Coordinates of C-alpha atoms and ligand atoms in Angstrom, one line a residue:
X1 CA -22.2 -4.1 -3.3
X2 CA -19.2 -2.9 -1.2
X3 CA -17.6 -5.7 0.8
X4 CA -16.5 -4.9 4.3
X5 CA -14.2 -6.4 7.0
X6 CA -12.7 -5.4 10.3
X7 CA -9.0 -4.7 11.1
X8 CA -6.8 -6.5 13.6
X9 CA -5.4 -5.8 17.1
X10 CA -6.7 -2.6 18.7
X11 CA -8.6 -1.7 15.6
X12 CA -10.7 -4.9 15.7
X13 CA -13.9 -2.9 15.9
X14 CA -13.2 -0.7 12.9
X15 CA -15.3 -1.6 9.9
X16 CA -13.7 -0.8 6.6
X17 CA -14.2 -1.5 2.9
X18 CA -12.1 -4.5 1.9
X19 CA -10.1 -2.5 -0.7
X20 CA -7.7 0.2 0.5
X21 CA -7.0 3.3 -1.5
X22 CA -3.3 4.0 -2.1
X23 CA -2.4 7.7 -2.6
X24 CA 1.3 7.5 -3.4
X25 CA 1.1 8.3 -7.1
X26 CA -1.0 11.4 -6.4
X27 CA 2.2 13.2 -5.4
X28 CA 5.3 11.0 -5.8
X29 CA 5.4 11.4 -9.5
X30 CA 7.1 14.0 -11.8
X31 CA 3.7 15.7 -12.5
X32 CA 1.3 15.4 -9.6
X33 CA -2.4 15.4 -10.4
X34 CA -4.5 18.5 -9.5
X35 CA -6.0 18.8 -6.1
X36 CA -9.4 18.6 -7.8
X37 CA -8.7 15.3 -9.4
X38 CA -7.1 13.8 -6.3
X39 CA -10.0 15.0 -4.1
X40 CA -12.6 13.5 -6.5
X41 CA -10.7 10.2 -6.6
X42 CA -10.7 10.0 -2.8
X43 CA -14.3 11.2 -2.3
X44 CA -15.7 8.8 -4.8
X45 CA -14.6 5.8 -2.8
X46 CA -15.8 7.2 0.5
X47 CA -19.1 8.2 -0.9
X48 CA -19.7 4.7 -2.2
X49 CA -19.6 3.2 1.3
X50 CA -22.6 2.5 3.6
X51 CA -22.8 4.6 6.8
X52 CA -20.4 3.5 9.4
X53 CA -17.9 1.9 7.0
X54 CA -14.6 3.6 6.6
X55 CA -12.3 3.9 3.6
X56 CA -8.7 3.2 4.4
X57 CA -6.4 5.8 2.8
X58 CA -2.7 4.8 2.5
X59 CA -0.1 7.6 2.7
X60 CA 3.4 8.2 4.0
X61 CA 5.7 10.8 5.4
X62 CA 7.8 10.7 2.2
X63 CA 5.3 10.3 -0.7
X64 CA 6.5 13.3 -2.6
X65 CA 9.3 14.0 -5.1
X66 CA 12.5 14.4 -3.0
X67 CA 10.9 12.3 -0.3
X68 CA 8.8 15.3 0.8
X69 CA 5.6 15.4 2.9
X70 CA 3.6 16.4 -0.2
X71 CA 1.1 13.6 0.1
X72 CA 0.2 14.5 3.7
X73 CA 0.0 18.2 2.7
X74 CA -2.4 17.2 -0.1
X75 CA -4.5 15.4 2.6
X76 CA -4.4 18.4 4.9
X77 CA -5.9 20.5 2.1
X78 CA -8.4 17.7 1.4
X79 CA -9.6 17.5 5.0
X80 CA -9.6 21.3 5.4
X81 CA -12.0 21.4 2.4
X82 CA -14.0 18.4 3.4
X83 CA -13.8 18.0 7.2
X84 CA -16.7 15.5 7.2
X85 CA -14.5 13.0 5.5
X86 CA -12.2 12.8 8.6
X87 CA -14.5 10.4 10.4
X88 CA -15.3 8.4 7.3
X89 CA -11.7 7.5 6.5
X90 CA -9.0 5.5 8.3
X91 CA -5.7 7.1 7.6
X92 CA -2.6 4.9 7.7
X93 CA 0.8 6.6 7.4
X94 CA 4.2 5.1 6.9
X95 CA 7.1 6.9 8.4
X96 CA 10.4 6.6 10.3
X97 CA 12.2 8.2 7.3
X98 CA 15.2 10.2 8.3
X99 CA 15.8 13.0 5.8
X100 CA 19.4 13.6 7.1
X101 CA 20.3 10.0 6.5
X102 CA 18.1 9.6 3.4
X103 CA 16.8 6.3 4.7
X104 CA 14.4 4.7 7.2
X105 CA 15.9 5.0 10.7
X106 CA 14.0 3.2 13.5
X107 CA 16.0 4.8 16.3
X108 CA 13.3 5.9 18.9
X109 CA 14.3 9.6 18.5
X110 CA 13.8 9.4 14.7
X111 CA 10.5 7.7 14.9
X112 CA 9.3 10.5 17.2
X113 CA 10.7 13.1 14.8
X114 CA 8.9 11.4 11.9
X115 CA 5.6 11.2 13.7
X116 CA 5.9 14.9 14.6
X117 CA 6.7 15.8 11.0
X118 CA 3.6 13.8 9.7
X119 CA 1.4 15.6 12.3
X120 CA 2.8 19.0 11.3
X121 CA 2.1 18.3 7.6
X122 CA -1.5 17.3 8.4
X123 CA -1.9 20.6 10.4
X124 CA -4.5 19.1 12.8
X125 CA -7.0 18.4 10.0
X126 CA -7.0 14.7 10.6
X127 CA -5.9 12.2 13.3
X128 CA -3.3 9.6 12.2
X129 CA -5.4 6.4 12.7
X130 CA -2.4 4.1 12.2
X131 CA 1.3 4.8 12.1
X132 CA 3.8 2.3 10.8
X133 CA 7.6 2.4 10.2
X134 CA 8.0 2.0 6.5
X135 CA 10.7 -0.5 6.8
X136 CA 12.1 -2.7 9.6
X137 CA 15.8 -2.1 10.3
X138 CA 17.3 -5.5 10.9
X139 CA 20.0 -3.9 13.1
X140 CA 17.3 -2.6 15.6
X141 CA 15.5 -5.2 17.7
X142 CA 11.8 -5.0 16.8
X143 CA 11.0 -4.9 20.5
X144 CA 12.8 -1.5 20.8
X145 CA 10.9 -0.2 17.8
X146 CA 7.6 -1.3 19.2
X147 CA 8.5 0.3 22.6
X148 CA 9.0 3.6 20.9
X149 CA 5.7 3.2 18.9
X150 CA 3.7 2.3 22.0
X151 CA 5.1 5.3 23.9
X152 CA 3.9 7.6 21.0
X153 CA 0.6 5.9 20.8
X154 CA 0.1 6.3 24.5
X155 CA 0.8 10.0 24.2
X156 CA -2.1 10.2 21.7
X157 CA 0.0 10.9 18.6
X158 CA -1.9 8.2 16.7
X159 CA -4.4 5.4 17.5
X160 CA -3.1 2.1 16.2
X161 CA 0.2 0.5 15.2
X162 CA 1.1 -1.1 11.9
X163 CA 4.2 -2.6 10.3
X164 CA 5.3 -2.5 6.7
X165 CA 7.5 -4.9 4.7
X166 CA 8.2 -7.1 7.7
X167 CA 9.0 -10.8 7.9
X168 CA 6.5 -13.3 9.5
X169 CA 8.8 -13.9 12.6
X170 CA 9.1 -10.1 13.1
X171 CA 5.3 -9.7 13.0
X172 CA 4.9 -12.4 15.7
X173 CA 7.5 -10.8 17.9
X174 CA 6.1 -7.3 17.5
X175 CA 2.5 -8.5 18.1
X176 CA 3.7 -10.0 21.4
X177 CA 4.7 -6.5 22.5
X178 CA 1.6 -4.7 21.4
X179 CA -1.2 -5.8 19.0
X180 CA -0.6 -4.9 15.3
X181 CA -3.7 -3.7 13.5
X182 CA -2.4 -3.9 9.9
X183 CA 0.7 -5.3 8.3
X184 CA 1.5 -4.0 4.8
X185 CA 3.4 -6.2 2.4
X186 CA 3.6 -6.5 -1.4
X187 CA 1.2 -9.2 -2.8
X188 CA 0.1 -9.7 -6.4
X189 CA 0.1 -12.4 -9.0
X190 CA 3.6 -11.2 -9.8
X191 CA 4.7 -10.9 -6.2
X192 CA 3.8 -13.9 -4.2
X193 CA 7.1 -14.8 -2.5
X194 CA 7.5 -17.4 0.1
X195 CA 7.9 -14.8 2.9
X196 CA 4.7 -13.1 1.8
X197 CA 2.9 -16.4 2.2
X198 CA 4.3 -16.8 5.6
X199 CA 3.2 -13.3 6.6
X200 CA -0.3 -14.0 5.3
X201 CA -0.4 -17.2 7.4
X202 CA 0.9 -15.6 10.6
X203 CA -1.4 -12.6 10.2
X204 CA -4.4 -14.9 9.8
X205 CA -3.3 -16.8 13.0
X206 CA -2.9 -13.5 14.9
X207 CA -6.1 -12.0 13.4
X208 CA -4.0 -9.1 12.0
X209 CA -5.2 -7.4 8.8
X210 CA -2.9 -7.4 5.7
X211 CA -2.8 -4.5 3.3
X212 CA -1.5 -6.0 0.1
X213 CA 0.3 -3.3 -1.7
X214 CA 0.9 -2.9 -5.5
X215 CA -1.6 -5.6 -6.5
X216 CA -1.5 -4.4 -10.1
X217 CA 2.3 -4.6 -10.3
X218 CA 2.4 -0.7 -10.6
X219 CA 0.1 -0.7 -13.6
X220 CA 1.7 -3.5 -15.6
X221 CA -1.0 -6.0 -14.8
X222 CA -3.9 -3.5 -15.3
X223 CA -2.8 -2.7 -18.8
X224 CA -2.1 1.0 -17.8
X225 CA 1.5 0.7 -18.9
X226 CA 1.9 -1.4 -22.1
X227 CA 5.3 0.1 -23.1
X228 CA 8.1 1.8 -21.3
X229 CA 7.5 4.9 -23.4
X230 CA 4.1 5.2 -21.6
X231 CA 6.0 6.4 -18.6
X232 CA 7.6 9.8 -17.9
X233 CA 11.4 9.3 -18.0
X234 CA 11.5 10.5 -14.4
X235 CA 8.8 8.1 -13.2
X236 CA 10.4 6.0 -10.5
X237 CA 9.0 2.9 -12.2
X238 CA 11.6 3.3 -14.9
X239 CA 14.1 2.2 -12.3
X240 CA 12.2 -0.8 -11.1
X241 CA 13.7 -4.1 -12.2
X242 CA 10.5 -5.4 -13.7
X243 CA 10.1 -2.3 -15.9
X244 CA 13.7 -2.4 -17.2
X245 CA 14.2 -3.0 -20.9
X246 CA 13.9 -6.7 -21.7
X247 CA 12.3 -7.6 -18.4
X248 CA 9.3 -5.3 -19.1
X249 CA 8.6 -6.9 -22.5
X250 CA 8.9 -10.4 -21.0
X251 CA 6.5 -9.4 -18.2
X252 CA 3.8 -8.5 -20.7
X253 CA 3.1 -12.2 -21.0
X254 CA 1.6 -12.5 -17.5
X255 CA -0.3 -9.3 -18.1
X256 CA -1.7 -10.8 -21.3
X257 CA -2.8 -14.0 -19.5
X258 CA -4.5 -11.9 -16.8
X259 CA -6.3 -9.9 -19.5
X260 CA -7.7 -13.1 -21.1
X261 CA -8.9 -14.6 -17.8
X262 CA -10.5 -11.3 -16.9
X263 CA -12.3 -11.1 -20.3
X264 CA -13.8 -14.5 -19.7
X265 CA -14.9 -13.5 -16.3
X266 CA -16.4 -10.2 -17.6
X267 CA -14.3 -8.0 -15.4
X268 CA -11.3 -5.7 -16.0
X269 CA -7.7 -7.1 -15.5
X270 CA -7.3 -4.8 -12.5
X271 CA -10.4 -6.2 -11.0
X272 CA -9.2 -9.8 -11.5
X273 CA -5.9 -9.0 -9.8
X274 CA -7.7 -7.4 -6.9
X275 CA -10.2 -10.2 -6.6
X276 CA -7.3 -12.7 -6.5
X277 CA -5.8 -10.9 -3.5
X278 CA -9.2 -10.8 -1.8
X279 CA -9.4 -14.6 -2.3
X280 CA -6.3 -15.0 0.0
X281 CA -8.2 -14.4 3.2
X282 CA -10.9 -12.5 5.1
X283 CA -8.6 -9.8 6.3
X284 CA -6.4 -9.5 3.3
X285 CA -7.1 -6.1 1.8
X286 CA -5.8 -5.3 -1.7
X287 CA -4.1 -1.9 -1.7
X288 CA -4.1 -0.5 -5.3
X289 CA -3.2 3.1 -6.0
X290 CA -5.4 5.3 -8.2
X291 CA -5.5 8.9 -9.0
X292 CA -8.9 8.8 -10.8
X293 CA -12.4 8.6 -9.7
X294 CA -13.5 5.9 -12.1
X295 CA -10.6 3.6 -11.1
X296 CA -11.2 4.1 -7.4
X297 CA -14.7 2.9 -8.0
X298 CA -13.7 0.0 -10.3
X299 CA -11.2 -1.2 -7.7
X300 CA -13.6 -0.9 -4.8
X301 CA -16.2 -3.0 -6.8
X302 CA -13.6 -5.7 -7.3
X303 CA -13.6 -6.3 -3.5
X304 CA -17.0 -8.0 -4.1
X305 CA -15.8 -10.4 -6.9
X306 CA -15.6 -14.0 -5.7
X307 CA -13.4 -16.1 -7.9
X308 CA -14.4 -19.7 -8.8
X309 CA -11.9 -22.5 -8.2
X310 CA -11.4 -22.8 -11.9
X311 CA -10.5 -19.2 -12.3
X312 CA -8.0 -19.4 -9.4
X313 CA -6.5 -22.5 -11.1
X314 CA -6.2 -20.6 -14.4
X315 CA -4.4 -17.7 -12.5
X316 CA -2.1 -20.2 -10.7
X317 CA -1.3 -21.7 -14.1
X318 CA -0.5 -18.3 -15.6
X319 CA 1.8 -17.4 -12.6
X320 CA 3.8 -20.6 -13.3
X321 CA 3.8 -20.4 -17.1
X322 CA 4.8 -16.8 -17.3
X323 CA 7.1 -16.2 -14.3
X324 CA 7.8 -12.5 -13.7
X325 CA 11.3 -11.3 -14.6
X326 CA 13.1 -9.0 -12.2
X327 CA 12.8 -8.6 -8.4
X328 CA 10.3 -6.4 -6.6
X329 CA 12.5 -3.4 -6.5
X330 CA 15.9 -2.7 -8.1
X331 CA 17.8 -6.0 -7.8
X332 CA 20.3 -4.0 -5.8
X333 CA 21.7 -5.6 -2.6
X334 CA 21.5 -2.4 -0.5
X335 CA 17.8 -1.8 -1.4
X336 CA 16.9 -5.5 -1.0
X337 CA 18.5 -5.7 2.4
X338 CA 15.6 -3.7 3.9
X339 CA 12.9 -5.9 2.5
X340 CA 11.3 -8.5 4.8
X341 CA 12.8 -7.0 7.9
Ligands
NAP1 N1 4.6 -0.4 1.9 C1 5.3 -0.1 0.8 O1 6.6 -0.3 0.8 C2 4.6 0.3 -0.4 C3 5.3 0.4 -1.6 C4 4.7 0.8 -2.8 C5 3.3 1.2 -2.7 N2 2.7 1.2 -1.5 C6 1.2 1.6 -1.4 O2 0.5 0.8 -2.4 C7 -0.2 1.6 -3.3 C8 -0.3 1.0 -4.7 O3 1.0 0.8 -5.2 P1 1.4 1.2 -6.7 O4 0.8 2.4 -7.1 O5 2.9 1.0 -6.7 O6 0.9 0.0 -7.5 P2 -0.5 -0.6 -8.1 O7 -1.6 -0.3 -7.2 O8 -0.2 -2.0 -8.4 O9 -0.6 0.1 -9.5 C9 -1.0 1.5 -9.6 C10 -1.1 1.8 -11.1 O10 -2.2 1.1 -11.7 C11 -3.1 2.1 -12.2 N3 -4.5 1.7 -11.9 C12 -5.1 1.7 -10.7 N4 -6.3 1.2 -10.8 C13 -6.5 0.9 -12.1 C14 -7.6 0.3 -12.8 N5 -8.7 0.0 -12.2 N6 -7.4 0.2 -14.1 C15 -6.3 0.5 -14.8 N7 -5.2 1.0 -14.1 C16 -5.3 1.2 -12.8 C17 -2.7 3.4 -11.6 O11 -3.1 4.4 -12.4 P3 -3.5 5.9 -11.9 O12 -2.6 6.3 -10.9 O13 -3.4 6.7 -13.2 O14 -4.9 5.8 -11.4 C18 -1.2 3.3 -11.4 O15 -0.6 3.6 -12.6 C19 0.5 3.0 -3.2 O16 -0.4 4.1 -3.5 C20 1.0 3.0 -1.8 O17 0.0 3.5 -1.0 C21 3.3 0.7 -0.4

């Protein structure tokens, strides 16, 4: 059975599957998958849902090599070929990337430029259901960013407002300006930082949905990547701290523990990780990425797995016994400065 929930804020009446489909690795990889494979992966999830339930698709202005709009262009071809899927999907798009500055730039004029660029890439094939700045710039008051977003929303450029990688206090301030429908943060058994727990608690209080991104630690926990050589040398994961030589080998310990607990439960490691995220709250939606039909379906099915207390304790024990090595991104001060904005 597919488990459903509703979103927060202005999207409180939108019924969705409780597992989001992340599309990033369909295009932001050295060798993107074919349109046919990507389309099948997307359609399989949508087709598994009962009538009236939408599949959330997670994309971004910059999910292409060279920070291009390739992901949105892929979606435009998808919706052109399958127009019926526009109403059956809820498209969330991260943006506010400034190609001239090669970074997120939350100045109002850049947010506008970003939204226009996303709409141009979609070519009118699909409405942007929710737009969110990909990062919160600490130098720009969130109230100013929200004002710019509300103006664009009121102009009909998109329907709902979300935030990504924001701190709990920022979520509260932003929500006071205009209701936030979804907040997107990294949550997994390898990424359960104190600020993530605060965002989860604040979102629950405000009835905001949480899209919990990278629940499989980019494939490390699902067993997809068991050695660094499994990855293309140009795959961006090669630069992630947790995938670096030494850290990667050490992090196989938590992956091994998850694999054993999953085997006992009779599910796959990916499903166990997804079910653990689901256990964190009614509106906490795991956001795994998948480029293959069978994985989209496997991940969706995990939204209906309810973990027993004993299983949750075993996972908590593994998280303590095998602490992850390396930070969430590059362990680089400049990159870390834009986390939890
Ligand atoms: N807000 C942000 O800053 C931010 C940052 C990163 C990502 N995201 C979003 O989160 C999504 C997921 O992130 P992610 O791709 O970094 O990490 P992830 O979901 O933790 O891991 C994805 C990896 O796991 C594999 N996988 C997926 N389902 C599987 C299954 N059932 N069994 C075995 N392997 C499986 C995928 O393989 P295949 O691709 O081969 O299917 C891929 O290699 C992205 O698509 C994006 O939408 C947001």
